[in-house]
Amino acid sequence: MKHGRRTLRRAIRLAAVGGLLCGGLMVSHAVAGEPVTSGGRTAVDGVTPSADPAADLVARLGTSRTAGSWIGADGRPVVAVTDDATAAEVRRAGARAEVKRHSMEDLSSATETLRRAPRVPGTAWVVDYAANQVKVYADRTVSGAGWSRMTDVAQRAGDFVHMQRTEGEFTTRVNGAVPIFNGTGRCSVGFNVTDGRDNFILTAGHCGPEGTRWFSGSQGLDGQIGTTVARSFPGKDFSLVRYDDRDAFDGTNAVDIGEGRSVPVIGAADPVVGQQVFRSGSTTGLRSGRVTALNATVNYREGTVTGLIATTVCAEPGDSGGPLLAEGLALGVTSGGNGDCTEGGMTFFQPVTSALTALGVRVIDGRLAADRSTVAAPPTPPSAPPSPAGAAPPAQAVAPPGGGTGQRTVTGIVRARELVPGLGVIGVSLLGLLAVRWLLAERADRDHLRAHYSRNWG
């Protein structure tokens, strides 16, 4: 009888563990298969609510009392503060607080000192909120003299500024989702945007000057897509390519992720340090990583670019201009970086929101035309009032060249219907494990009592 109960408990435990593994695999398949579409935030007229409540706290508390924010390993927002009173205020607001020595004012002052110093190509710097440091990187092209000059500047900026050598070379990534060619190089389509009258491609500024003509083929003899009509580089890194031919695009705004699949873009937002993000490019396809810093500065050989998003996502030549997104929201376009997708490296992105504001355009909501049977959406009526920067137009959507709604599957990373069975299996399995734990705890209590009574009462 005792052996039978032990065998039954073992069987329940094994079945529960197996159920957890099975359910976990089902959920992993549903979550990790493809990039996400809309997540838990809802875009209203193309403008998304704040993705970072911790950043809102930092803005409210001020730069002298705080030192940045990020998403912790447990998924909770973390706010760096400079004193215990501010830490208590952060905790009352529902975030985790970490007391740091240097405020955001100190960190910003250090980056300003670096910016004013003579430029050294091959260097970059970011603010590491979690480490409460400014990190200055120098690639393999920086000479000993250049390293010495930057080290002197770093020492003047403060003892929290740290120099670090990095592998590879900081370069722009000319030569990623759908490729476009200008006769001498290759870049990637970023996002489709509109000013309410014309439709454009938002891509990297270093891809080409104003007047550059872009084609769908590498020969540049036919298949003209559009012309660069606005550009910022260096300083910032974005450009606007106006579609010259309505037949160059269909009626959806989506990011190509390979294998005939694409993800609709529903709006634009600012990223959060620690956030998981996805990048797509014509050279290396779909890649993922995390945001490590905001407002980064890179000294490319062509010039200095500021205000960039720093990430652990890899990229290679040809991925320039390609889209960075999360939860269906446009975050950035690929600027440059070091390393590759074999050894890894860091990649920098031009934030989409600041580019939209500077250019006076807005991201098109890809959901509006995802189910339409027409090839191209009608233009926005001239009488329609302009939407704020970042907002989607009321009835228009365009997509990267080379595909139509009939040939592509618009999808997302999280397939909600497939989550339900896996979560159900996990729930039942957890109940099984709790039952086993209760049985084992009850048996342990009985054994403890029996031993206690035998020792004391014979």
CSV table of C-alpha atoms in Angstrom, one decimal, residues 28-373:
chain,number,residue,atom,x,y,z
A,28,SER,CA,7.3,29.8,-26.4
A,29,HIS,CA,6.2,28.8,-29.9
A,30,ALA,CA,3.3,31.2,-29.7
A,31,VAL,CA,5.5,34.1,-28.3
A,32,ALA,CA,8.9,33.7,-30.0
A,33,GLY,CA,7.8,32.8,-33.5
A,34,GLU,CA,7.6,36.2,-35.0
A,35,PRO,CA,7.8,39.9,-34.1
A,36,VAL,CA,4.9,41.3,-32.1
A,37,THR,CA,2.2,43.6,-33.4
A,38,SER,CA,0.5,45.7,-30.8
A,39,GLY,CA,1.3,44.3,-27.4
A,40,GLY,CA,-0.5,45.8,-24.4
A,41,ARG,CA,-0.5,49.4,-25.6
A,42,THR,CA,-3.2,50.8,-27.8
A,43,ALA,CA,-2.4,53.5,-30.4
A,44,VAL,CA,-5.0,56.3,-30.5
A,45,ASP,CA,-4.8,58.2,-33.8
A,46,GLY,CA,-1.3,56.7,-34.2
A,47,VAL,CA,0.0,58.2,-31.0
A,48,THR,CA,0.8,55.6,-28.4
A,49,PRO,CA,0.6,56.1,-24.6
A,50,SER,CA,3.8,56.3,-22.7
A,51,ALA,CA,5.8,53.1,-22.9
A,52,ASP,CA,7.9,54.0,-20.0
A,53,PRO,CA,6.2,55.1,-16.7
A,54,ALA,CA,9.7,55.2,-15.1
A,55,ALA,CA,10.8,57.9,-17.6
A,56,ASP,CA,7.7,59.9,-16.6
A,57,LEU,CA,8.8,59.7,-13.0
A,58,VAL,CA,12.2,60.9,-13.9
A,59,ALA,CA,10.7,63.9,-15.8
A,60,ARG,CA,8.6,64.8,-12.8
A,61,LEU,CA,11.3,64.4,-10.1
A,62,GLY,CA,13.9,66.3,-12.1
A,63,THR,CA,17.5,65.7,-13.3
A,64,SER,CA,19.1,66.7,-10.0
A,65,ARG,CA,17.3,64.0,-8.0
A,66,THR,CA,17.4,61.2,-10.6
A,67,ALA,CA,19.9,59.5,-12.9
A,68,GLY,CA,17.8,57.7,-15.6
A,69,SER,CA,15.5,54.7,-15.7
A,70,TRP,CA,15.4,51.2,-17.3
A,71,ILE,CA,13.6,47.9,-17.3
A,72,GLY,CA,15.0,45.5,-14.8
A,73,ALA,CA,15.7,41.8,-15.5
A,74,ASP,CA,12.5,41.0,-13.7
A,75,GLY,CA,10.5,43.2,-16.1
A,76,ARG,CA,9.9,45.9,-13.5
A,77,PRO,CA,10.7,49.6,-14.1
A,78,VAL,CA,13.8,50.9,-12.2
A,79,VAL,CA,14.5,54.5,-11.4
A,80,ALA,CA,18.0,55.7,-10.4
A,81,VAL,CA,17.8,58.3,-7.7
A,82,THR,CA,20.3,60.3,-5.6
A,83,ASP,CA,18.8,60.2,-2.1
A,84,ASP,CA,16.6,58.0,0.1
A,85,ALA,CA,13.7,60.5,0.2
A,86,THR,CA,13.4,60.4,-3.6
A,87,ALA,CA,13.8,56.6,-3.5
A,88,ALA,CA,10.8,56.4,-1.2
A,89,GLU,CA,8.7,58.5,-3.5
A,90,VAL,CA,9.6,56.3,-6.5
A,91,ARG,CA,8.6,53.2,-4.5
A,92,ARG,CA,5.3,54.7,-3.6
A,93,ALA,CA,4.7,55.3,-7.3
A,94,GLY,CA,5.1,51.5,-7.9
A,95,ALA,CA,8.7,51.4,-9.4
A,96,ARG,CA,11.9,50.0,-8.0
A,97,ALA,CA,14.5,52.6,-6.8
A,98,GLU,CA,18.3,52.4,-6.8
A,99,VAL,CA,20.3,55.1,-5.1
A,100,LYS,CA,23.2,56.3,-7.2
A,101,ARG,CA,26.1,58.7,-6.6
A,102,HIS,CA,25.8,60.8,-9.7
A,103,SER,CA,22.7,62.6,-10.9
A,104,MET,CA,21.5,63.0,-14.5
A,105,GLU,CA,22.9,66.6,-14.4
A,106,ASP,CA,26.4,65.1,-13.7
A,107,LEU,CA,26.1,62.6,-16.5
A,108,SER,CA,24.8,65.1,-19.0
A,109,SER,CA,27.6,67.6,-18.1
A,110,ALA,CA,30.1,64.8,-18.8
A,111,THR,CA,28.7,64.0,-22.2
A,112,GLU,CA,28.7,67.8,-23.0
A,113,THR,CA,32.4,67.9,-22.2
A,114,LEU,CA,33.0,65.0,-24.5
A,115,ARG,CA,30.9,66.6,-27.3
A,116,ARG,CA,32.9,69.9,-27.1
A,117,ALA,CA,36.3,68.2,-27.3
A,118,PRO,CA,38.0,67.8,-30.7
A,119,ARG,CA,36.4,65.0,-32.6
A,120,VAL,CA,38.1,61.6,-32.8
A,121,PRO,CA,36.6,59.3,-35.5
A,122,GLY,CA,36.0,55.8,-34.4
A,123,THR,CA,34.7,56.7,-30.9
A,124,ALA,CA,31.3,56.7,-29.3
A,125,TRP,CA,29.8,57.3,-25.9
A,126,VAL,CA,26.6,56.3,-24.1
A,127,VAL,CA,25.2,56.9,-20.6
A,128,ASP,CA,24.8,53.6,-18.7
A,129,TYR,CA,22.1,54.3,-16.2
A,130,ALA,CA,22.4,51.1,-14.3
A,131,ALA,CA,26.2,51.5,-13.8
A,132,ASN,CA,25.8,55.2,-13.2
A,133,GLN,CA,28.6,55.8,-15.7
A,134,VAL,CA,29.4,57.4,-19.1
A,135,LYS,CA,31.1,54.8,-21.2
A,136,VAL,CA,33.4,56.0,-24.0
A,137,TYR,CA,34.2,53.4,-26.7
A,138,ALA,CA,37.1,53.5,-29.1
A,139,ASP,CA,37.3,51.1,-32.0
A,140,ARG,CA,40.3,49.5,-33.6
A,141,THR,CA,40.9,52.4,-36.0
A,142,VAL,CA,41.6,54.8,-33.1
A,143,SER,CA,45.3,55.4,-32.8
A,144,GLY,CA,47.3,55.6,-29.6
A,145,ALA,CA,47.4,59.4,-29.9
A,146,GLY,CA,43.6,59.5,-30.4
A,147,TRP,CA,43.1,57.2,-27.4
A,148,SER,CA,45.3,59.4,-25.3
A,149,ARG,CA,43.4,62.6,-26.3
A,150,MET,CA,40.0,60.9,-25.4
A,151,THR,CA,41.4,59.6,-22.1
A,152,ASP,CA,42.4,63.1,-21.1
A,153,VAL,CA,39.0,64.5,-22.0
A,154,ALA,CA,37.3,61.6,-20.0
A,155,GLN,CA,39.4,62.3,-17.0
A,156,ARG,CA,38.4,66.0,-17.1
A,157,ALA,CA,34.7,65.1,-17.5
A,158,GLY,CA,34.6,63.1,-14.2
A,159,ASP,CA,35.7,59.9,-12.5
A,160,PHE,CA,32.5,58.2,-13.6
A,161,VAL,CA,33.6,58.4,-17.3
A,162,HIS,CA,35.2,55.2,-18.4
A,163,MET,CA,37.2,54.4,-21.5
A,164,GLN,CA,36.9,51.1,-23.3
A,165,ARG,CA,38.4,49.6,-26.4
A,166,THR,CA,35.9,47.7,-28.6
A,167,GLU,CA,36.3,45.2,-31.5
A,168,GLY,CA,35.6,46.1,-35.1
A,169,GLU,CA,35.0,49.5,-36.5
A,170,PHE,CA,32.1,52.0,-36.1
A,171,THR,CA,30.7,52.3,-39.6
A,172,THR,CA,27.5,53.3,-41.3
A,173,ARG,CA,25.7,50.2,-42.7
A,174,VAL,CA,25.2,51.1,-46.4
A,175,ASN,CA,25.0,48.2,-48.7
A,176,GLY,CA,18.0,46.2,-44.7
A,177,ALA,CA,13.7,44.7,-44.6
A,178,VAL,CA,13.5,45.4,-48.4
A,179,PRO,CA,16.6,46.5,-50.3
A,180,ILE,CA,16.7,49.7,-52.4
A,181,PHE,CA,19.5,50.6,-54.7
A,182,ASN,CA,20.9,53.9,-55.9
A,183,GLY,CA,23.4,52.7,-58.5
A,184,THR,CA,26.4,52.9,-56.2
A,185,GLY,CA,25.1,51.4,-52.9
A,186,ARG,CA,22.3,49.5,-51.2
A,187,CYS,CA,20.2,50.5,-48.2
A,188,SER,CA,17.0,49.2,-46.6
A,189,VAL,CA,13.5,50.5,-46.5
A,190,GLY,CA,12.6,51.7,-43.0
A,191,PHE,CA,9.0,52.8,-42.6
A,192,ASN,CA,6.3,54.2,-44.8
A,193,VAL,CA,5.2,57.7,-43.8
A,194,THR,CA,2.9,60.4,-45.2
A,195,ASP,CA,2.4,64.1,-44.9
A,196,GLY,CA,-1.3,63.7,-45.8
A,197,ARG,CA,-0.7,64.3,-49.5
A,198,ASP,CA,2.4,62.3,-50.6
A,199,ASN,CA,3.8,59.0,-49.5
A,200,PHE,CA,7.4,58.5,-48.5
A,201,ILE,CA,10.0,56.0,-47.3
A,202,LEU,CA,11.8,56.9,-44.0
A,203,THR,CA,15.4,55.6,-44.1
A,204,ALA,CA,18.9,56.6,-43.0
A,205,GLY,CA,20.3,59.9,-44.0
A,206,HIS,CA,23.8,58.6,-44.8
A,207,CYS,CA,22.3,56.4,-47.6
A,208,GLY,CA,22.4,59.3,-50.0
A,209,PRO,CA,22.0,63.1,-50.5
A,210,GLU,CA,18.9,64.9,-51.7
A,211,GLY,CA,18.2,64.1,-55.3
A,212,THR,CA,19.4,60.5,-55.0
A,213,ARG,CA,17.2,58.2,-57.1
A,214,TRP,CA,16.3,54.8,-55.8
A,215,PHE,CA,15.5,51.6,-57.7
A,216,SER,CA,14.1,48.2,-56.8
A,217,GLY,CA,16.9,46.4,-58.8
A,218,SER,CA,20.7,46.6,-58.4
A,219,GLN,CA,21.2,47.5,-62.1
A,220,GLY,CA,19.5,50.8,-61.7
A,221,LEU,CA,18.1,50.6,-65.3
A,222,ASP,CA,14.4,50.3,-64.4
A,223,GLY,CA,12.1,49.9,-61.5
A,224,GLN,CA,12.6,53.4,-60.1
A,225,ILE,CA,10.9,53.7,-56.7
A,226,GLY,CA,11.5,57.3,-55.6
A,227,THR,CA,13.8,60.2,-55.0
A,228,THR,CA,15.4,61.5,-51.8
A,229,VAL,CA,13.7,64.9,-51.0
A,230,ALA,CA,14.9,65.6,-47.5
A,231,ARG,CA,18.0,64.5,-45.5
A,232,SER,CA,19.9,65.1,-42.3
A,233,PHE,CA,23.4,63.7,-41.9
A,234,PRO,CA,25.7,64.1,-40.1
A,235,GLY,CA,24.2,65.5,-36.8
A,236,LYS,CA,21.1,63.2,-37.2
A,237,ASP,CA,20.7,60.3,-39.6
A,238,PHE,CA,17.4,60.2,-41.5
A,239,SER,CA,16.1,60.9,-44.9
A,240,LEU,CA,12.8,61.0,-46.8
A,241,VAL,CA,12.4,59.2,-50.1
A,242,ARG,CA,9.2,60.3,-52.0
A,243,TYR,CA,7.5,57.6,-54.0
A,244,ASP,CA,7.6,58.7,-57.6
A,245,ASP,CA,5.3,55.9,-58.8
A,246,ARG,CA,2.1,54.8,-57.0
A,247,ASP,CA,2.6,51.3,-58.5
A,248,ALA,CA,5.9,51.0,-56.4
A,249,PHE,CA,3.9,50.2,-53.3
A,250,ASP,CA,0.7,48.4,-52.3
A,251,GLY,CA,-1.9,49.4,-49.7
A,252,THR,CA,-0.2,48.2,-46.5
A,253,ASN,CA,2.5,49.5,-44.2
A,254,ALA,CA,4.4,46.5,-42.9
A,255,VAL,CA,8.0,45.3,-42.2
A,256,ASP,CA,9.2,42.3,-44.2
A,257,ILE,CA,10.6,39.6,-41.8
A,258,GLY,CA,11.4,37.0,-44.4
A,259,GLU,CA,9.7,33.8,-45.6
A,260,GLY,CA,6.8,35.8,-47.2
A,261,ARG,CA,5.7,37.2,-43.8
A,262,SER,CA,5.5,40.8,-42.6
A,263,VAL,CA,4.5,42.7,-39.5
A,264,PRO,CA,2.0,45.7,-39.6
A,265,VAL,CA,3.3,48.9,-38.2
A,266,ILE,CA,0.7,50.6,-36.0
A,267,GLY,CA,2.4,53.8,-34.9
A,268,ALA,CA,5.6,55.2,-33.5
A,269,ALA,CA,7.1,55.4,-30.0
A,270,ASP,CA,10.3,56.1,-28.0
A,271,PRO,CA,12.2,53.0,-26.8
A,272,VAL,CA,13.0,52.1,-23.2
A,273,VAL,CA,16.4,51.1,-21.9
A,274,GLY,CA,16.2,47.3,-21.3
A,275,GLN,CA,13.4,46.8,-23.8
A,276,GLN,CA,13.6,43.9,-26.2
A,277,VAL,CA,13.5,45.1,-29.8
A,278,PHE,CA,13.6,43.6,-33.3
A,279,ARG,CA,15.4,44.8,-36.4
A,280,SER,CA,14.9,43.7,-40.0
A,281,GLY,CA,17.4,44.3,-42.9
A,282,SER,CA,18.0,43.1,-46.4
A,283,THR,CA,21.4,41.7,-45.5
A,284,THR,CA,20.9,39.8,-42.2
A,285,GLY,CA,17.1,39.5,-42.0
A,286,LEU,CA,15.3,39.6,-38.7
A,287,ARG,CA,17.4,40.0,-35.5
A,288,SER,CA,16.6,40.8,-31.9
A,289,GLY,CA,18.4,42.3,-28.9
A,290,ARG,CA,17.9,44.9,-26.2
A,291,VAL,CA,18.1,48.7,-25.9
A,292,THR,CA,21.2,49.5,-23.8
A,293,ALA,CA,21.2,53.3,-23.9
A,294,LEU,CA,19.5,56.4,-25.3
A,295,ASN,CA,20.9,59.7,-26.6
A,296,ALA,CA,24.1,58.0,-27.7
A,297,THR,CA,26.8,59.8,-29.8
A,298,VAL,CA,28.9,58.1,-32.5
A,299,ASN,CA,31.8,59.7,-34.4
A,300,TYR,CA,31.7,58.0,-37.8
A,301,ARG,CA,34.3,58.8,-40.3
A,302,GLU,CA,31.7,60.8,-42.3
A,303,GLY,CA,30.8,62.9,-39.2
A,304,THR,CA,29.2,62.9,-35.7
A,305,VAL,CA,25.7,61.7,-35.1
A,306,THR,CA,23.9,62.4,-31.8
A,307,GLY,CA,20.7,61.3,-30.0
A,308,LEU,CA,21.0,57.7,-31.1
A,309,ILE,CA,19.5,54.5,-29.7
A,310,ALA,CA,22.2,52.0,-28.6
A,311,THR,CA,21.3,48.3,-28.8
A,312,THR,CA,22.8,44.8,-28.7
A,313,VAL,CA,21.1,44.0,-32.0
A,314,CYS,CA,23.6,43.0,-34.7
A,315,ALA,CA,23.7,44.5,-38.2
A,316,GLU,CA,25.9,44.4,-41.3
A,317,PRO,CA,26.5,46.5,-44.4
A,318,GLY,CA,23.3,46.8,-46.4
A,319,ASP,CA,21.1,46.9,-43.3
A,320,SER,CA,21.3,50.8,-43.2
A,321,GLY,CA,17.9,52.5,-42.9
A,322,GLY,CA,16.2,49.2,-41.9
A,323,PRO,CA,13.4,49.3,-39.3
A,324,LEU,CA,13.8,48.9,-35.5
A,325,LEU,CA,10.4,48.0,-33.9
A,326,ALA,CA,8.7,46.4,-30.9
A,327,GLU,CA,5.1,45.5,-30.4
A,328,GLY,CA,4.3,46.8,-33.9
A,329,LEU,CA,5.6,50.3,-33.0
A,330,ALA,CA,8.3,52.0,-35.1
A,331,LEU,CA,11.3,52.9,-32.9
A,332,GLY,CA,14.2,53.7,-35.2
A,333,VAL,CA,16.0,53.3,-38.5
A,334,THR,CA,19.4,51.6,-38.6
A,335,SER,CA,22.3,54.1,-38.6
A,336,GLY,CA,25.6,52.1,-37.9
A,337,GLY,CA,27.6,50.2,-35.5
A,338,ASN,CA,30.5,47.7,-35.2
A,339,GLY,CA,30.8,43.9,-35.4
A,340,ASP,CA,28.6,41.6,-37.4
A,341,CYS,CA,25.9,39.0,-36.9
A,342,THR,CA,28.5,36.2,-36.4
A,343,GLU,CA,30.6,37.7,-33.7
A,344,GLY,CA,28.0,40.2,-32.4
A,345,GLY,CA,28.4,43.9,-31.7
A,346,MET,CA,26.5,47.0,-31.0
A,347,THR,CA,24.2,48.9,-33.4
A,348,PHE,CA,22.9,52.4,-33.3
A,349,PHE,CA,19.5,53.7,-34.5
A,350,GLN,CA,18.1,57.1,-35.4
A,351,PRO,CA,14.9,57.5,-33.3
A,352,VAL,CA,11.8,57.6,-35.4
A,353,THR,CA,9.9,60.1,-33.3
A,354,SER,CA,12.5,62.9,-33.7
A,355,ALA,CA,12.8,62.2,-37.4
A,356,LEU,CA,9.0,62.4,-37.9
A,357,THR,CA,8.9,65.7,-36.0
A,358,ALA,CA,11.7,67.2,-38.0
A,359,LEU,CA,10.2,66.1,-41.4
A,360,GLY,CA,6.6,66.9,-40.6
A,361,VAL,CA,5.4,63.4,-41.5
A,362,ARG,CA,3.6,60.6,-39.6
A,363,VAL,CA,3.9,56.8,-39.7
A,364,ILE,CA,1.0,55.1,-41.5
A,365,ASP,CA,-1.1,52.6,-39.5
A,366,GLY,CA,-0.5,49.3,-41.4
A,367,ARG,CA,-3.7,47.8,-40.0
A,368,LEU,CA,-5.9,50.2,-42.0
A,369,ALA,CA,-5.2,48.5,-45.3
A,370,ALA,CA,-4.2,45.0,-44.2
A,371,ASP,CA,-7.5,43.5,-45.2
A,372,ARG,CA,-8.3,45.7,-48.2
A,373,SER,CA,-8.6,44.1,-51.6
